[in-house]
Every structure is written in C-alpha cells, then in structure tokens.
Tab-separated table of C-alpha atoms in Angstrom:
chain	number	residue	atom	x	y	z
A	236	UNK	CA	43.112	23.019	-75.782
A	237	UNK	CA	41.412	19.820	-74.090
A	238	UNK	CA	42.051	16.617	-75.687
A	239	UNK	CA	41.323	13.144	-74.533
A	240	UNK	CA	41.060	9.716	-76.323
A	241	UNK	CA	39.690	6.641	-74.895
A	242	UNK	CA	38.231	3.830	-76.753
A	243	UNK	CA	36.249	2.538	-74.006
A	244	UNK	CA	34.395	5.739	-74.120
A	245	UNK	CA	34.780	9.258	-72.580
A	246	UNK	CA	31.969	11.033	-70.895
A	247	UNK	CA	32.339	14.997	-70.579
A	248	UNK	CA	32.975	16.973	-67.829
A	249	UNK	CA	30.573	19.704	-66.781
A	250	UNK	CA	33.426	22.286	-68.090
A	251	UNK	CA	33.419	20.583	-71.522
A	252	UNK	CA	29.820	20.266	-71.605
A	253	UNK	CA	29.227	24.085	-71.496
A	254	UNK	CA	32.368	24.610	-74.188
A	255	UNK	CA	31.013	22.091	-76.519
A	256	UNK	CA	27.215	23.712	-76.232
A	257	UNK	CA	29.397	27.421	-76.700
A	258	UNK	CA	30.760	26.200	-79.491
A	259	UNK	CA	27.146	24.871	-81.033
A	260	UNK	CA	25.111	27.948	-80.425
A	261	UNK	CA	28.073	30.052	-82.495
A	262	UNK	CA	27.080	27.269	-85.077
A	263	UNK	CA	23.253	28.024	-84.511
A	264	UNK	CA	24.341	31.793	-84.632
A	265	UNK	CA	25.882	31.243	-87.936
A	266	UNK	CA	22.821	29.410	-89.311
A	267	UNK	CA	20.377	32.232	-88.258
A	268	UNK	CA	22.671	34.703	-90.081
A	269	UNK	CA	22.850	33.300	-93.462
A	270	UNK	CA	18.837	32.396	-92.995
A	271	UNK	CA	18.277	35.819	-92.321
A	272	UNK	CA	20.589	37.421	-94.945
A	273	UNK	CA	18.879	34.830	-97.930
A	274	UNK	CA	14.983	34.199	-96.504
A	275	UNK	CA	15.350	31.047	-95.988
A	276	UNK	CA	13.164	29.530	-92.894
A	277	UNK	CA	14.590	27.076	-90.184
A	278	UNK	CA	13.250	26.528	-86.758
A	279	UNK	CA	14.577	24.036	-83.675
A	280	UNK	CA	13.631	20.685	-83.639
A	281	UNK	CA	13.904	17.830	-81.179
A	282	UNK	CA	15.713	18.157	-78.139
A	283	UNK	CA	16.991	21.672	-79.073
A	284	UNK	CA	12.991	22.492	-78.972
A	285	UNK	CA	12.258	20.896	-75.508
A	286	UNK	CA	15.235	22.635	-74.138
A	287	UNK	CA	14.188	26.008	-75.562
A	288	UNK	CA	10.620	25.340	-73.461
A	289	UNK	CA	11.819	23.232	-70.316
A	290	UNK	CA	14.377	25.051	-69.708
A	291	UNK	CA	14.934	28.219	-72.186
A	292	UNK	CA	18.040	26.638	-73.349
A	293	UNK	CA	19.804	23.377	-73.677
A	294	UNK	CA	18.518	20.570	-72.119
A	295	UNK	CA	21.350	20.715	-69.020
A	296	UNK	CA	23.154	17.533	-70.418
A	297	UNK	CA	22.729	17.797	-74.295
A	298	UNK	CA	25.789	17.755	-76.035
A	299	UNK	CA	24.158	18.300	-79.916
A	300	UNK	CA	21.630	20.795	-81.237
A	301	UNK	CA	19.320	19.947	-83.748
A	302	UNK	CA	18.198	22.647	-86.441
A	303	UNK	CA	15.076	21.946	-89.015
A	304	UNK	CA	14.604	22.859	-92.818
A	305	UNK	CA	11.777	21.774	-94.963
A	306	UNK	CA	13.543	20.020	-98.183
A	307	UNK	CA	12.876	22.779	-100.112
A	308	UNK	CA	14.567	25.203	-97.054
A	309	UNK	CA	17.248	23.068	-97.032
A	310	UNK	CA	18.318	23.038	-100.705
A	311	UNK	CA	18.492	26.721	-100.523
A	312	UNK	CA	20.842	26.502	-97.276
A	313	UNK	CA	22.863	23.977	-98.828
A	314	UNK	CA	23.384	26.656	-101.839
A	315	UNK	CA	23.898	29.452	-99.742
A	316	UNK	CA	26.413	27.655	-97.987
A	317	UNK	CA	28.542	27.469	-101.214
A	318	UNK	CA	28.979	31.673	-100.652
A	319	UNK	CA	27.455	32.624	-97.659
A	320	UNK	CA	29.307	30.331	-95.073
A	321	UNK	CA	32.623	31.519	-93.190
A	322	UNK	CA	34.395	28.943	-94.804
A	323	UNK	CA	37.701	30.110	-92.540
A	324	UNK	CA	35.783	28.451	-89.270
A	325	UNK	CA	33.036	26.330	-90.713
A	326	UNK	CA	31.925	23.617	-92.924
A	327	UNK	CA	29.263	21.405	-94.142
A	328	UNK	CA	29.001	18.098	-94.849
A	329	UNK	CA	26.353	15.833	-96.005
A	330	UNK	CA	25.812	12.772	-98.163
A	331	UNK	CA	26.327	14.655	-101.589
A	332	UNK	CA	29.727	16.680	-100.850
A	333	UNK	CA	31.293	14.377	-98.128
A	334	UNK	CA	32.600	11.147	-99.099
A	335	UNK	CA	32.139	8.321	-96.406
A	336	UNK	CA	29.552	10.496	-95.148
A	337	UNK	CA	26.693	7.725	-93.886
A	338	UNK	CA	23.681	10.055	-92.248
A	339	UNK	CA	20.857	11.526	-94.426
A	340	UNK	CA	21.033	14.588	-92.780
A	341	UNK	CA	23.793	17.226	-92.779
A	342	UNK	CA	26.295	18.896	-90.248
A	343	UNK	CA	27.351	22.060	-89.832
A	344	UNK	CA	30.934	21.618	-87.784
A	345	UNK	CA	33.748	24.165	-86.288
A	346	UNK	CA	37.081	24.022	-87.718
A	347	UNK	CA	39.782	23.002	-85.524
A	348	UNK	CA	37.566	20.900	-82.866
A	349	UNK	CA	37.071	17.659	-82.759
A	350	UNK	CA	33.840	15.190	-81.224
A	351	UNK	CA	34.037	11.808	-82.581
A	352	UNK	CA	31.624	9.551	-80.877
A	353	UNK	CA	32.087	6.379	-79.259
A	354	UNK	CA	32.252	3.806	-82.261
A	355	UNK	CA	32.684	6.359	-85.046
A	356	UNK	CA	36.489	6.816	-84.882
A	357	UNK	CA	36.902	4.779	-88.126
A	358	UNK	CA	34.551	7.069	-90.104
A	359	UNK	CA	36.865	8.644	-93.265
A	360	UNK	CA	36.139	12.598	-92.956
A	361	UNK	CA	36.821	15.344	-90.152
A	362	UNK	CA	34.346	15.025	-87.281
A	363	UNK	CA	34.486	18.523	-85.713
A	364	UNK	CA	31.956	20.173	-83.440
A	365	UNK	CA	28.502	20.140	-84.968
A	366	UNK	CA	24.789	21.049	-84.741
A	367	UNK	CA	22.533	18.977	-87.430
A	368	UNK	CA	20.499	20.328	-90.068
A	369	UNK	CA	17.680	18.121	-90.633
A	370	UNK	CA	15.726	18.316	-93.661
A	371	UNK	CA	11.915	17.225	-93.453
A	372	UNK	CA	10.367	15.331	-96.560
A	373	UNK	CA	7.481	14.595	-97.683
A	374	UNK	CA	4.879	11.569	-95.952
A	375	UNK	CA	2.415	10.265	-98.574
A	376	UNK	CA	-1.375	10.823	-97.020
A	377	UNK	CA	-2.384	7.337	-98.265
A	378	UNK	CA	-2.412	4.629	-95.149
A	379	UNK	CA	-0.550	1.970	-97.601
A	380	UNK	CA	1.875	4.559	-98.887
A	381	UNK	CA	3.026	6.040	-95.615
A	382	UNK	CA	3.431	2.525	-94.158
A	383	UNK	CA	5.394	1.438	-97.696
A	384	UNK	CA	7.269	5.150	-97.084
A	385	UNK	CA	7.965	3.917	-93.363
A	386	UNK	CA	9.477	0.707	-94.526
A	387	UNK	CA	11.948	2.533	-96.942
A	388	UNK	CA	12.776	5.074	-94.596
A	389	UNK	CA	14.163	1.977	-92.593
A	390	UNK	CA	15.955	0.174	-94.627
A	391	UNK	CA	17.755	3.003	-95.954
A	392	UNK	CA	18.145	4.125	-92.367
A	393	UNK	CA	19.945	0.572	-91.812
A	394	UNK	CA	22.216	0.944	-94.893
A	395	UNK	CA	23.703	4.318	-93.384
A	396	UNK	CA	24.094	2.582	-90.070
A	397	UNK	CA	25.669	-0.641	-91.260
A	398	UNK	CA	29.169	0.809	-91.119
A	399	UNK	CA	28.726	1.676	-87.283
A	400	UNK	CA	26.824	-1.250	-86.655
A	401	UNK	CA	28.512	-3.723	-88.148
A	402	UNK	CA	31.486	-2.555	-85.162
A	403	UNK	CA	29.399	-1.883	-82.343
A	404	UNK	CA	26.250	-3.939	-82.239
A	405	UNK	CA	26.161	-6.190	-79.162
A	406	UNK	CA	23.589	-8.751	-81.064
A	407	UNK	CA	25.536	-11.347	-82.819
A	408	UNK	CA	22.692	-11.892	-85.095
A	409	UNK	CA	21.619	-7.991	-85.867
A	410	UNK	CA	25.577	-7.473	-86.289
A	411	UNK	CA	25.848	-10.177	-89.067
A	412	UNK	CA	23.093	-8.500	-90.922
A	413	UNK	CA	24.674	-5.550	-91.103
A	414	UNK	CA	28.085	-6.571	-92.126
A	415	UNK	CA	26.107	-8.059	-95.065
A	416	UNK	CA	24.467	-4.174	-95.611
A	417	UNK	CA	27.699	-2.294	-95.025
A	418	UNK	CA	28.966	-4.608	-98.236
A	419	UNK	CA	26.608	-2.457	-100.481
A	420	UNK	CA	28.309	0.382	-101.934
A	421	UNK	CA	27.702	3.385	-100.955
A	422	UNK	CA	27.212	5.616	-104.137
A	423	UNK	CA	24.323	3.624	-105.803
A	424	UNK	CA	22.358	3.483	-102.583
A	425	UNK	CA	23.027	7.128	-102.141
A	426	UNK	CA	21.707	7.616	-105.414
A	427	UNK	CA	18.662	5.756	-104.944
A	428	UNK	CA	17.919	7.462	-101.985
A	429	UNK	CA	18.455	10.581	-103.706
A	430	UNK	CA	15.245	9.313	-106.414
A	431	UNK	CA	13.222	8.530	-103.104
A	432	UNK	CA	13.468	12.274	-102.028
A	433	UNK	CA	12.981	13.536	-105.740
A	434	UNK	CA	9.911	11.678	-106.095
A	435	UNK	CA	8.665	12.623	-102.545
A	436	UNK	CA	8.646	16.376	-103.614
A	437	UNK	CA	6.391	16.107	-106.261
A	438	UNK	CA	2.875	16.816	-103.479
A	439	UNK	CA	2.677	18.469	-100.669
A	440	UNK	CA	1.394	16.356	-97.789
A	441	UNK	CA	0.178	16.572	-94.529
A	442	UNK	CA	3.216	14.761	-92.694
A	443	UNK	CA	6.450	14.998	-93.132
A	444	UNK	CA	9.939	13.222	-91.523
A	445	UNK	CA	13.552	13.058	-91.590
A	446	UNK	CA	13.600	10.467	-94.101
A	447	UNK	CA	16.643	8.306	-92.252
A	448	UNK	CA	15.961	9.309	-88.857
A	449	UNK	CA	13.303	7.367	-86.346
A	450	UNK	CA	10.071	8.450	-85.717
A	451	UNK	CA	8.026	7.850	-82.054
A	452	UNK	CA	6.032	4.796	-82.201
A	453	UNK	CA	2.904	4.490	-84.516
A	454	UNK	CA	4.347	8.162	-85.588
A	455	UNK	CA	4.420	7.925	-89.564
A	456	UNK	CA	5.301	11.882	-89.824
A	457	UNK	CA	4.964	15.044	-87.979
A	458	UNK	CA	2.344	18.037	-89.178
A	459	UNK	CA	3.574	20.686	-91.753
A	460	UNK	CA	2.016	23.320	-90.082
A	461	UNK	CA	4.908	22.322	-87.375
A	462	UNK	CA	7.350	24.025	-89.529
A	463	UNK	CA	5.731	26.497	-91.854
A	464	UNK	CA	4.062	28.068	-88.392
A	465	UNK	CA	6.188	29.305	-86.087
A	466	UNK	CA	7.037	31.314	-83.086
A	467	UNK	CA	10.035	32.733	-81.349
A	468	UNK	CA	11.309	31.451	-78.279
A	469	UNK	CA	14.311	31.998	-75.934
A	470	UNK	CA	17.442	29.556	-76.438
A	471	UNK	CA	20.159	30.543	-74.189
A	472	UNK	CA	20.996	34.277	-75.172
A	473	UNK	CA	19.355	33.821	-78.450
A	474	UNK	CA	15.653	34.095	-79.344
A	475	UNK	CA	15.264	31.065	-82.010
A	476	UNK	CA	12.035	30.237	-84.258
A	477	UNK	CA	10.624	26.634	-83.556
A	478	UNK	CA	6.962	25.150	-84.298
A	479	UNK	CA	3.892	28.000	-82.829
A	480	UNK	CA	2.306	24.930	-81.435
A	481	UNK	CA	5.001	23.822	-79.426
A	482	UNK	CA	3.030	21.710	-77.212
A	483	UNK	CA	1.198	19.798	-79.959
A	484	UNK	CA	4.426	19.370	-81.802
A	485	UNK	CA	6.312	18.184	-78.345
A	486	UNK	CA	3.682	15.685	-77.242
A	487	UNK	CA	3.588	13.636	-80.132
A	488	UNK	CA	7.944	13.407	-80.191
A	489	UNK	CA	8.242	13.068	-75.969
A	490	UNK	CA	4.833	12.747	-74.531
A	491	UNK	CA	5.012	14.010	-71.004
A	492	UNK	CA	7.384	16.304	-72.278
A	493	UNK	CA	8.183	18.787	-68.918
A	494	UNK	CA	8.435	15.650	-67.011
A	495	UNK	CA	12.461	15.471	-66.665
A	496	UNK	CA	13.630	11.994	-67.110
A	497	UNK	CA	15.484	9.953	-63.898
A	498	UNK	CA	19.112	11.271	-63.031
A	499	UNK	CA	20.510	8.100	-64.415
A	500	UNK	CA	19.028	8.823	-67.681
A	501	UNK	CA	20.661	12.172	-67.913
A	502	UNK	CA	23.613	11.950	-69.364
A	503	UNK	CA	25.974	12.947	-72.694
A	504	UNK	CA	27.088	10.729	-74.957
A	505	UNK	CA	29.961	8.374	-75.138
A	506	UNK	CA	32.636	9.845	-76.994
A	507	UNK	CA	36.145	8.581	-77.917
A	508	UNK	CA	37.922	11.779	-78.921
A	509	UNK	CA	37.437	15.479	-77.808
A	510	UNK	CA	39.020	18.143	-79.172
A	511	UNK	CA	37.926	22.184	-78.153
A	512	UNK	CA	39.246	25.752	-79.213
A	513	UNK	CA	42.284	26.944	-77.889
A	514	UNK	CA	41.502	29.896	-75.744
C-alpha cells in the first residue's frame, strides 16, 4: 500500500502514475463489460481519445480517463449499474445517488483506493480511484438558444464549483463570489438542473456537450455524429470505440492535436492524498 498526504500538494511518482492508470483501465475494462453485456454504446472522449491516437494509450502523464455516453446511453448505464456492477470492488457516484456530490458528470471509482485532489479533501463522500463517465446533452441549433444554453451551462458549472472555489481561488474578488454561490443549497439547484437536461431531451440536435463541463473557445457543442459513429482504436492492451472521425472530432477540442505540449506543461495533477491496492 502507498499512502501519502500533503496539503501543499503531492505530485506522483512515475511508479504511481502507471498504478493509478492500472487501476483506471480495470475501471474502463469494467465499463466495456457491462456495455457489452446490455448494448449500451460508449466511446473515449477527451484526453483518453488523444492518447488512444498520439500515443495508443494514455497520454504518458494523465492520471484520469475520460469515458462518453450520450444522455440517453448514460441513463441505461446508470441502471445497469444498479445489477450489473461488481459492487464488491466498484461504485458509482453522481449527483442523484451521492450526497455532497458537486460535478454533473459521474465516476466510476475502485474500492479501497484513494485520489483526493489538491483542494478537494473537504468534499463529504469516498474519493477512490476513478475514470469519468460523461454524459453528452443536447445543444439547441438556434444561434440565440445555444448562446442562452452556453450561459446556463456556466452558471450551473459555477454553482458545482463554488464549494472548491470558494477554498482555493487565488482571486479575492472571484473567491467572494463564490462563497456567495456555495450558500445556495444544493438540492434545489440540483433539481433545476435536472429540468434543464429533461427539457434538453425533448429534439435531437446537431451539437451536443457535457452540460457542466467547458467547451474550447467559440465551441457551443461538439457533432453527434462524434458519438453515434465510431471506430475502434488501440488503448493500451485494449481496443476501445471513440468518434470514426477522430481527427475532425480532435481538432476542434486541441487543435494541433499530435503536437505534444512543452515538458513543463506535462505534468499530473496536484493531489493531497493517495491511496493504491495492496499488492
């Protein structure tokens, strides 16, 4: 077992690195099992789908995977997880069955690990290993609705964040603002946010998003076809679907996307508390 705590912030070793990714692609694993077993359709997203192309794997210092589910995908791996999940080494958390639970995506985490990120020590549930499991919602296709959509999908984004921000923002100003934000409860803006999903199901559009989670610059949404059209693709020693038109889907999130970035800008990030499996 490796454990450290340090509140200034703790930056992995190499070693850890590689055990924390281990212990994320037997997360991934999982996922792609009870996908498979119930037809449900997933593919990699972000980082997790640059590092499948760059570099047929993780990105060398990338300590989270990310793992994508249309909404309608998603609700059916949500249920699934109720009977289909090995509940002795994993669980699942998200806004609706974890309480204090502030991101409007879920996690799928390893029991008996722990990865608690710099800042996040204070957060009320277990903070285990995880990969995320985005869900994408629906953009509207009208150019005053998206940019009404976009504006939502921040403020809401800013509500979840208060609680870390309101700790760890260096701005004095930006930090007051959100210890107003993190004084909103939590369970009627969760339930709004629930009625902005609801209503966002009721057309299919062109673009969709994770709803709370930030988009590239004068980006309002990325292409369906990104996640209904897919290939297969090497990920470490697992072959992994992700969007057919990688590159289209890749330029818009990173632009020069097989350009590495500078060494300094390689790294993990800061965590407080580490926890791995006993061997």
């Amino acid at each position: 077992m490796s454990e450290q705590i340090v509140r200034e912030g703790y930056a992995l070793s190499d070693d850890e690195l590689k055990q924390v990714q281990d212990i994320q692609k037997e997360l991934i694993s999982e996922v792609k099992r009870i996908c498979k077993k119930c037809n449900i359709h997933f593919g990699m997203v972000g980082g997790t789908m640059l590092g499948a192309i760059r570099h047929k794997g993780y990105i060398p210092w990338d300590d989270d995977a990310d793992i994508g589910f249309l909404r309608t995908e998603y609700e059916k791996f949500r249920e699934a997880c109720e009977t289909e999940l090995n509940h002795e080494k994993y669980y699942m958390q998200d806004l609706r069955n974890t309480e204090g639970y502030r991101w409007g995506y879920g996690k799928l985490r390893r029991k008996n690990t722990e990865f608690v990120r710099l800042n996040q020590e204070f957060m009320p549930y277990e903070q285990g290993i995880s990969i995320d499991l985005m869900p994408f919602d629906n953009v509207p296709d009208g150019w005053l609705a998206r940019r009404v959509h976009f504006f939502r999908c921040f403020v809401y984004r800013k509500l979840f964040w208060s609680e870390v921000g309101s700790r760890a923002e260096e701005n004095i100003r930006i930090k007051l603002v959100y210890k107003i934000m993190r004084l909103i409860p939590m369970k009627p803006v969760i339930k709004s946010y629930q009625r902005f999903i609801d209503a966002g199901q009721k057309k299919k559009t062109q673009l969709v998003r994770i709803l709370t989670f930030p988009t590239p610059k004068g980006v309002f949404g990325y292409e369906r076809r990104w996640y209904t059209q897919l290939g297969m693709y090497q990920f470490g020693d697992m072959m992994l679907p992700g969007a057919k038109d990688y590159d289209g889907y890749l330029k818009v999130k990173y632009g020069n996307y097989m350009e590495q970035p500078p060494i300094e800008k390689r790294k993990t990030h800061p965590i407080s508390k580490l926890k791995l499996l006993e061997e």
